[in-house]
Short mmCIF file of C-alpha atoms and ligand atoms in Angstrom, two decimals:
data_model
loop_
_atom_site.label_atom_id
_atom_site.label_comp_id
_atom_site.label_asym_id
_atom_site.label_seq_id
_atom_site.Cartn_x
_atom_site.Cartn_y
_atom_site.Cartn_z
CA UNK A 21 -29.56 -7.33 -17.64
CA UNK A 22 -30.27 -10.00 -15.38
CA UNK A 23 -29.44 -9.82 -11.45
CA UNK A 24 -27.33 -6.83 -10.36
CA UNK A 25 -24.16 -8.83 -10.62
CA UNK A 26 -20.99 -7.40 -12.04
CA UNK A 27 -20.29 -8.23 -15.44
CA UNK A 28 -17.03 -7.89 -17.21
CA UNK A 29 -15.06 -8.30 -20.14
CA UNK A 30 -11.98 -9.43 -20.46
CA UNK A 31 -9.43 -9.61 -23.65
CA UNK A 32 -6.43 -11.93 -23.92
CA UNK A 33 -3.78 -11.43 -26.25
CA UNK A 34 -0.26 -12.19 -25.15
CA UNK A 35 0.74 -14.65 -27.89
CA UNK A 36 -0.86 -17.14 -29.99
CA UNK A 37 -4.45 -16.58 -28.69
CA UNK A 38 -6.60 -13.50 -29.28
CA UNK A 39 -9.76 -14.24 -26.99
CA UNK A 40 -12.60 -12.15 -25.27
CA UNK A 41 -15.33 -13.41 -22.86
CA UNK A 42 -17.57 -11.77 -20.83
CA UNK A 43 -18.13 -13.43 -17.64
CA UNK A 44 -19.88 -12.98 -14.05
CA UNK A 45 -18.53 -14.27 -10.73
CA UNK A 46 -20.99 -17.32 -11.55
CA UNK A 47 -19.68 -18.46 -14.93
CA UNK A 48 -18.56 -17.72 -18.38
CA UNK A 49 -21.33 -15.66 -20.44
CA UNK A 50 -19.92 -15.42 -23.79
CA UNK A 51 -16.70 -16.16 -25.18
CA UNK A 52 -14.91 -16.03 -28.82
CA UNK A 53 -11.35 -16.70 -29.76
CA UNK A 54 -9.56 -16.59 -32.66
CA UNK A 55 -5.73 -18.44 -32.88
CA UNK A 56 -2.79 -17.63 -34.67
CA UNK A 57 -0.95 -20.83 -35.85
CA UNK A 58 2.49 -20.36 -37.20
CA UNK A 59 2.96 -21.35 -40.81
CA UNK A 60 6.24 -22.98 -39.68
CA UNK A 61 8.62 -22.63 -36.66
CA UNK A 62 7.75 -20.71 -33.84
CA UNK A 63 5.81 -17.70 -33.23
CA UNK A 64 6.90 -14.79 -34.87
CA UNK A 65 5.81 -11.28 -32.59
CA UNK A 66 4.76 -9.23 -35.07
CA UNK A 67 2.86 -11.67 -37.30
CA UNK A 68 0.87 -12.74 -34.55
CA UNK A 69 0.33 -8.95 -33.67
CA UNK A 70 -0.74 -8.63 -37.45
CA UNK A 71 -3.30 -11.73 -36.73
CA UNK A 72 -4.85 -10.02 -33.44
CA UNK A 73 -5.33 -6.46 -35.29
CA UNK A 74 -7.04 -8.42 -38.27
CA UNK A 75 -9.20 -10.37 -36.11
CA UNK A 76 -9.94 -8.44 -32.84
CA UNK A 77 -13.08 -6.61 -34.58
CA UNK A 78 -14.65 -9.68 -35.46
CA UNK A 79 -13.78 -11.76 -32.38
CA UNK A 80 -15.31 -8.92 -30.32
CA UNK A 81 -18.51 -9.12 -32.71
CA UNK A 82 -18.84 -12.39 -31.75
CA UNK A 83 -18.54 -12.00 -27.93
CA UNK A 84 -21.00 -9.25 -27.94
CA UNK A 85 -23.49 -11.26 -30.36
CA UNK A 86 -23.34 -14.28 -27.89
CA UNK A 87 -23.80 -12.20 -24.94
CA UNK A 88 -26.82 -10.21 -26.12
CA UNK A 89 -28.47 -13.54 -26.90
CA UNK A 90 -27.96 -14.31 -23.02
CA UNK A 91 -29.50 -10.90 -22.36
CA UNK A 92 -26.40 -9.04 -21.97
CA UNK A 93 -25.67 -5.82 -23.80
CA UNK A 94 -22.39 -3.84 -23.74
CA UNK A 95 -23.91 -1.28 -21.44
CA UNK A 96 -24.50 -3.71 -19.04
CA UNK A 97 -20.69 -4.58 -18.32
CA UNK A 98 -19.21 -3.12 -15.23
CA UNK A 99 -15.44 -3.01 -16.47
CA UNK A 100 -13.13 -3.71 -19.36
CA UNK A 101 -10.05 -5.90 -18.60
CA UNK A 102 -6.99 -6.60 -20.69
CA UNK A 103 -3.94 -8.77 -20.37
CA UNK A 104 -0.93 -6.09 -19.77
CA UNK A 105 1.99 -8.59 -19.51
CA UNK A 106 3.69 -10.38 -19.71
CA UNK A 107 3.58 -11.44 -23.29
CA UNK A 108 4.95 -10.31 -26.76
CA UNK A 109 5.07 -6.25 -26.84
CA UNK A 110 3.40 -6.06 -30.32
CA UNK A 111 0.47 -8.59 -29.48
CA UNK A 112 -0.02 -6.92 -26.20
CA UNK A 113 -0.13 -3.64 -27.49
CA UNK A 114 -2.65 -4.41 -30.16
CA UNK A 115 -5.21 -5.92 -27.33
CA UNK A 116 -4.44 -3.10 -25.01
CA UNK A 117 -5.37 -0.50 -27.82
CA UNK A 118 -8.96 -2.23 -28.41
CA UNK A 119 -9.48 -2.49 -24.43
CA UNK A 120 -8.81 1.30 -24.15
CA UNK A 121 -11.37 2.02 -27.00
CA UNK A 122 -14.09 0.05 -25.57
CA UNK A 123 -13.28 1.57 -22.01
CA UNK A 124 -13.72 5.23 -23.24
CA UNK A 125 -16.36 4.20 -25.58
CA UNK A 126 -18.62 2.40 -22.83
CA UNK A 127 -17.45 4.86 -20.29
CA UNK A 128 -16.71 2.07 -17.78
CA UNK A 129 -13.47 1.42 -15.89
CA UNK A 130 -10.34 -0.43 -17.65
CA UNK A 131 -8.52 -3.07 -15.86
CA UNK A 132 -4.75 -4.09 -16.61
CA UNK A 133 -4.11 -7.86 -15.79
CA UNK A 134 -1.33 -9.73 -15.19
CA UNK A 135 -1.31 -12.68 -17.40
CA UNK A 136 0.42 -15.14 -14.72
CA UNK A 137 -1.78 -13.87 -12.14
CA UNK A 138 -4.76 -14.62 -14.23
CA UNK A 139 -3.69 -18.11 -14.76
CA UNK A 140 -3.90 -18.41 -10.90
CA UNK A 141 -7.15 -16.64 -10.26
CA UNK A 142 -9.06 -18.71 -12.87
CA UNK A 143 -7.53 -21.80 -11.49
CA UNK A 144 -8.45 -21.03 -7.91
CA UNK A 145 -12.05 -19.98 -9.03
CA UNK A 146 -12.34 -22.89 -11.14
CA UNK A 147 -10.95 -25.29 -8.77
CA UNK A 148 -12.54 -23.69 -5.46
CA UNK A 149 -9.16 -23.42 -3.79
CA UNK A 150 -8.05 -20.71 -1.39
CA UNK A 151 -4.61 -20.46 -1.11
CA UNK A 152 -2.66 -23.07 -2.84
CA UNK A 153 1.07 -23.68 -4.30
CA UNK A 154 0.68 -22.95 -8.09
CA UNK A 155 2.70 -24.79 -10.59
CA UNK A 156 2.52 -22.54 -13.42
CA UNK A 157 3.80 -24.20 -16.82
CA UNK A 158 3.25 -22.87 -19.94
CA UNK A 159 4.70 -21.76 -23.24
CA UNK A 160 6.52 -18.89 -21.86
CA UNK A 161 6.96 -19.46 -18.07
CA UNK A 162 7.66 -22.18 -15.54
CA UNK A 163 7.15 -20.98 -11.67
CA UNK A 164 6.41 -22.27 -8.65
CA UNK A 165 4.23 -19.67 -6.73
CA UNK A 166 2.43 -19.14 -3.69
CA UNK A 167 0.71 -16.33 -2.01
CA UNK A 168 2.36 -14.57 0.98
CA UNK A 169 1.91 -11.23 2.65
CA UNK A 170 0.19 -9.29 -0.17
CA UNK A 171 1.82 -10.83 -3.43
CA UNK A 172 2.32 -13.70 -5.24
CA UNK A 173 6.16 -14.75 -4.58
CA UNK A 174 7.66 -16.77 -7.05
CA UNK A 175 9.58 -19.66 -4.90
CA UNK A 176 11.24 -21.49 -7.73
CA UNK A 177 11.34 -20.81 -11.68
CA UNK A 178 13.18 -21.43 -14.64
CA UNK A 179 17.12 -20.36 -15.29
CA UNK A 180 16.80 -20.60 -18.73
CA UNK A 181 13.63 -21.57 -20.99
CA UNK A 182 10.30 -22.54 -19.96
CA UNK A 183 9.23 -26.27 -19.95
CA UNK A 184 6.69 -25.86 -22.76
CA UNK A 185 9.10 -23.87 -24.90
CA UNK A 186 11.65 -26.96 -24.38
CA UNK A 187 9.28 -29.29 -25.25
CA UNK A 188 8.20 -27.16 -28.43
CA UNK A 189 11.85 -26.72 -29.23
CA UNK A 190 12.93 -30.22 -28.91
CA UNK A 191 9.43 -31.19 -30.89
CA UNK A 192 10.27 -28.98 -33.98
CA UNK A 193 13.98 -30.24 -34.02
CA UNK A 194 12.52 -33.88 -34.24
CA UNK A 195 10.18 -32.93 -37.24
CA UNK A 196 7.06 -32.54 -35.11
CA UNK A 197 4.74 -29.59 -35.72
CA UNK A 198 3.99 -26.59 -33.27
CA UNK A 199 2.88 -26.86 -30.42
CA UNK A 200 5.31 -29.69 -29.71
CA UNK A 201 3.78 -30.77 -26.19
CA UNK A 202 0.95 -32.82 -27.10
CA UNK A 203 3.00 -34.68 -29.60
CA UNK A 204 5.86 -35.46 -27.22
CA UNK A 205 2.93 -36.51 -24.56
CA UNK A 206 1.46 -38.99 -27.26
CA UNK A 207 5.22 -40.75 -28.41
CA UNK A 208 5.95 -41.01 -24.74
CA UNK A 209 2.97 -42.86 -23.77
CA UNK A 210 3.44 -46.45 -25.18
CA UNK A 211 7.78 -46.12 -24.66
CA UNK A 212 9.21 -47.93 -22.04
CA UNK A 213 12.95 -47.25 -21.84
CA UNK A 214 14.76 -44.43 -20.14
CA UNK A 215 17.35 -42.62 -21.89
CA UNK A 216 19.47 -40.89 -19.17
CA UNK A 217 19.13 -36.91 -19.44
CA UNK A 218 20.17 -34.14 -16.96
CA UNK A 219 18.14 -33.46 -14.07
CA UNK A 220 18.97 -29.98 -13.04
CA UNK A 221 17.42 -28.39 -9.99
CA UNK A 222 19.10 -25.64 -8.05
CA UNK A 223 17.72 -24.82 -4.69
CA UNK A 224 14.14 -24.11 -5.69
CA UNK A 225 14.95 -23.28 -9.30
CA UNK A 226 15.29 -25.51 -12.61
CA UNK A 227 16.55 -25.34 -15.69
CA UNK A 228 15.44 -27.14 -18.99
CA UNK A 229 17.76 -25.90 -21.83
CA UNK A 230 20.69 -28.65 -21.13
CA UNK A 231 17.82 -31.10 -21.20
CA UNK A 232 16.45 -30.18 -24.41
CA UNK A 233 20.10 -30.48 -26.10
CA UNK A 234 20.68 -33.87 -24.59
CA UNK A 235 17.37 -34.99 -25.86
CA UNK A 236 18.32 -33.92 -29.09
CA UNK A 237 21.65 -35.62 -28.64
CA UNK A 238 20.06 -38.96 -27.80
CA UNK A 239 17.62 -38.62 -30.72
CA UNK A 240 20.49 -37.88 -33.43
CA UNK A 241 22.69 -40.76 -31.65
CA UNK A 242 19.90 -43.20 -32.68
CA UNK A 243 17.41 -43.44 -29.43
CA UNK A 244 13.97 -44.19 -30.66
CA UNK A 245 11.74 -41.21 -30.39
CA UNK A 246 9.59 -42.52 -28.00
CA UNK A 247 12.13 -43.44 -25.56
CA UNK A 248 13.35 -40.20 -25.54
CA UNK A 249 10.16 -38.09 -25.52
CA UNK A 250 9.26 -40.31 -22.33
CA UNK A 251 12.58 -39.61 -20.78
CA UNK A 252 12.07 -36.01 -21.42
CA UNK A 253 8.85 -35.77 -19.52
CA UNK A 254 9.72 -38.24 -16.57
CA UNK A 255 13.10 -36.04 -16.10
CA UNK A 256 11.49 -32.70 -16.55
CA UNK A 257 8.20 -33.32 -14.88
CA UNK A 258 10.29 -34.97 -11.67
CA UNK A 259 12.18 -31.56 -11.41
CA UNK A 260 8.78 -29.74 -11.19
CA UNK A 261 7.41 -32.20 -8.56
CA UNK A 262 10.31 -31.87 -6.56
CA UNK A 263 10.10 -28.13 -6.23
CA UNK A 264 6.76 -27.93 -6.30
CA UNK A 265 6.74 -30.58 -3.09
CA UNK A 266 9.34 -28.68 -1.36
CA UNK A 267 7.18 -25.47 -1.56
CA UNK A 268 4.24 -27.11 -0.35
CA UNK A 269 6.61 -28.19 2.76
CA UNK A 270 8.00 -24.91 3.43
CA UNK A 271 5.04 -22.53 3.00
CA UNK A 272 2.67 -25.24 5.25
CA UNK A 273 -0.20 -24.93 2.52
CA UNK A 274 -2.52 -28.19 1.69
CA UNK A 275 -3.43 -27.60 -1.93
CA UNK A 276 -1.62 -27.97 -5.15
CA UNK A 277 -2.90 -25.76 -8.16
CA UNK A 278 -1.43 -26.60 -12.04
CA UNK A 279 -2.22 -24.05 -14.36
CA UNK A 280 -0.60 -23.16 -17.83
CA UNK A 281 -0.80 -25.04 -21.12
CA UNK A 282 1.49 -27.76 -20.12
CA UNK A 283 -1.20 -28.67 -17.44
CA UNK A 284 -2.67 -30.28 -20.05
CA UNK A 285 -0.30 -32.97 -19.74
CA UNK A 286 -1.81 -36.43 -18.09
CA UNK A 287 1.57 -37.59 -16.74
CA UNK A 288 2.09 -34.48 -15.14
CA UNK A 289 -0.88 -34.62 -13.55
CA UNK A 290 -0.65 -38.15 -12.36
CA UNK A 291 3.18 -37.44 -10.87
CA UNK A 292 1.76 -34.42 -8.91
CA UNK A 293 -1.25 -36.28 -7.85
CA UNK A 294 0.36 -38.99 -6.58
CA UNK A 295 3.17 -36.57 -4.45
CA UNK A 296 0.12 -34.61 -3.00
CA UNK A 297 -1.76 -38.02 -2.16
CA UNK A 298 1.54 -38.81 -0.07
CA UNK A 299 1.39 -35.76 1.75
CA UNK A 300 -2.21 -35.26 2.09
CA UNK A 301 -2.41 -32.40 0.29
CA UNK A 302 -5.15 -31.58 -2.26
CA UNK A 303 -4.21 -31.51 -6.10
CA UNK A 304 -6.46 -29.82 -9.13
CA UNK A 305 -6.07 -28.02 -12.42
CA UNK A 306 -8.66 -26.41 -14.27
CA UNK A 307 -10.88 -27.54 -17.04
CA UNK A 308 -9.10 -27.62 -20.33
CA UNK A 309 -10.70 -24.13 -21.58
CA UNK A 310 -9.41 -22.42 -18.72
CA UNK A 311 -5.89 -23.89 -18.84
CA UNK A 312 -4.87 -22.73 -21.74
CA UNK A 313 -4.60 -19.00 -22.58
CA UNK A 314 -8.11 -17.94 -22.69
CA UNK A 315 -10.41 -14.36 -22.39
CA UNK A 316 -11.99 -15.77 -19.42
CA UNK A 317 -9.09 -15.63 -17.07
CA UNK A 318 -8.46 -12.48 -17.63
CA UNK A 319 -12.28 -11.23 -17.20
CA UNK A 320 -12.45 -13.22 -14.09
CA UNK A 321 -9.13 -11.50 -12.86
CA UNK A 322 -10.60 -8.45 -13.79
CA UNK A 323 -13.77 -8.70 -11.90
CA UNK A 324 -11.92 -9.76 -8.63
CA UNK A 325 -9.57 -6.54 -9.06
CA UNK A 326 -12.90 -4.44 -9.91
CA UNK A 327 -14.72 -6.07 -6.43
CA UNK A 328 -11.29 -5.15 -4.36
CA UNK A 329 -11.58 -1.32 -6.00
CA UNK A 330 -8.49 -1.96 -8.31
CA UNK A 331 -8.64 0.00 -11.76
CA UNK A 332 -6.24 1.04 -14.21
CA UNK A 333 -6.21 4.63 -15.33
CA UNK A 334 -5.61 5.13 -19.11
CA UNK A 335 -2.32 7.15 -18.28
CA UNK A 336 -1.10 3.90 -16.23
CA UNK A 337 -2.30 1.32 -18.69
CA UNK A 338 0.80 0.78 -20.96
CA UNK A 339 1.69 -2.80 -21.74
CA UNK A 340 4.17 -4.27 -20.14
CA UNK A 341 6.14 -7.21 -21.68
CA UNK A 342 8.17 -8.13 -18.65
CA UNK A 343 5.45 -7.60 -16.12
CA UNK A 344 6.52 -10.23 -13.20
CA UNK A 345 3.73 -12.43 -11.29
CA UNK A 346 5.13 -10.80 -8.11
CA UNK A 347 4.83 -7.19 -9.12
CA UNK A 348 1.20 -7.28 -8.45
CA UNK A 349 -0.44 -6.32 -5.17
CA UNK A 350 -2.65 -8.84 -4.32
CA UNK A 351 -5.23 -7.55 -1.88
CA UNK A 352 -7.92 -10.19 -2.25
CA UNK A 353 -6.46 -13.40 -0.62
CA UNK A 354 -6.18 -12.20 3.40
P1 AMP B 218 0.23 -21.48 -22.87
O1 AMP B 218 1.65 -21.09 -23.05
O2 AMP B 218 0.05 -21.77 -21.61
O3 AMP B 218 -0.78 -21.25 -23.82
O4 AMP B 218 0.62 -23.01 -23.23
C1 AMP B 218 1.42 -23.58 -24.60
C2 AMP B 218 2.39 -24.73 -24.49
O5 AMP B 218 1.69 -25.82 -23.58
C3 AMP B 218 3.05 -25.02 -25.47
O6 AMP B 218 4.38 -25.04 -25.26
C4 AMP B 218 2.71 -26.62 -25.76
O7 AMP B 218 3.49 -27.36 -26.04
C5 AMP B 218 2.16 -26.68 -24.30
N1 AMP B 218 1.40 -28.20 -24.13
C6 AMP B 218 0.17 -28.00 -24.47
N2 AMP B 218 -0.35 -29.38 -24.31
C7 AMP B 218 0.47 -30.25 -23.74
C8 AMP B 218 0.62 -31.42 -23.37
N3 AMP B 218 -0.58 -32.19 -23.54
N4 AMP B 218 1.72 -31.80 -22.75
C9 AMP B 218 2.75 -31.08 -22.57
N5 AMP B 218 2.68 -29.44 -22.93
C10 AMP B 218 1.56 -29.27 -23.78
MG1 MG B 219 0.16 -18.33 -20.51
#
């Protein structure tokens, strides 16, 4: 082993992506992943879990091999972190079982990490932010989050489905393959006409289900697909920007961090950076590899928790498919 810095192995497997990484606070030392792609339709929890259990041995082999070529051996690790939730139960259980086995075999602490908090922490780490308002937009979640008195508080969230799920559902309906978000983005780019779609913000919450249905109806009524895609993005992203801006204003914060798979969308980036520019706030989003679900985000968060004395006894390591962002005690910000 090199310096005396702490090294953590993180394993992510809440849904489609099974991924493991070894990190130090300086960066990623090794990383390996295996992606489950549904043959058709959306993700089936049991099939995704079968993919994870069939591939986890090979993914761990690869990450350990790369780590050892970087001079890091399994016995150099300080802890094993894993995605404890939220996510698909069968997938979570597969990953947790492997993490427990590794922790016991190597005789190092286990750390259960909240997947949403991990998106935030890897973003803060990669973008060098201290205390941002976070817009977390993914296949399963859409939340506006900010730190306040020991927790990441959810200031606003979707009342029904996530923005990623809404995009994927609409895309599937019009015959595009999963994941739909990038395909909708591509079709939207050259389109110019706006098809009116429902804009739903209630207080600090938003809703995408009616929007997805209205977009389907517009497509069925003959509106060109590109126009519907563009209108879908403009409407949904405006809702997110409105609530994000209100959170910035009310929390008196000056940084805005965009995380989750939908953060790859260029138009959403453009809209948020315009809003932040107007307010004199800093806007940023992590590199692509840290934006989508990845092992490094679990490892980095595990490392931060470890340095703050937080580990998870095996008895308390049961997975929690509904683990909420604001259930985690955050002791590392103040
Ligand atoms: P995650 O759940 O964080 O892994 O993110 C997956 C979600 O991100 C899926 O719903 C994708 O459709 C969505 N997504 C990925 N790339 C883009 C993009 N460029 N624009 C919009 N959505 C995207
Ligand atoms: Mg995610």
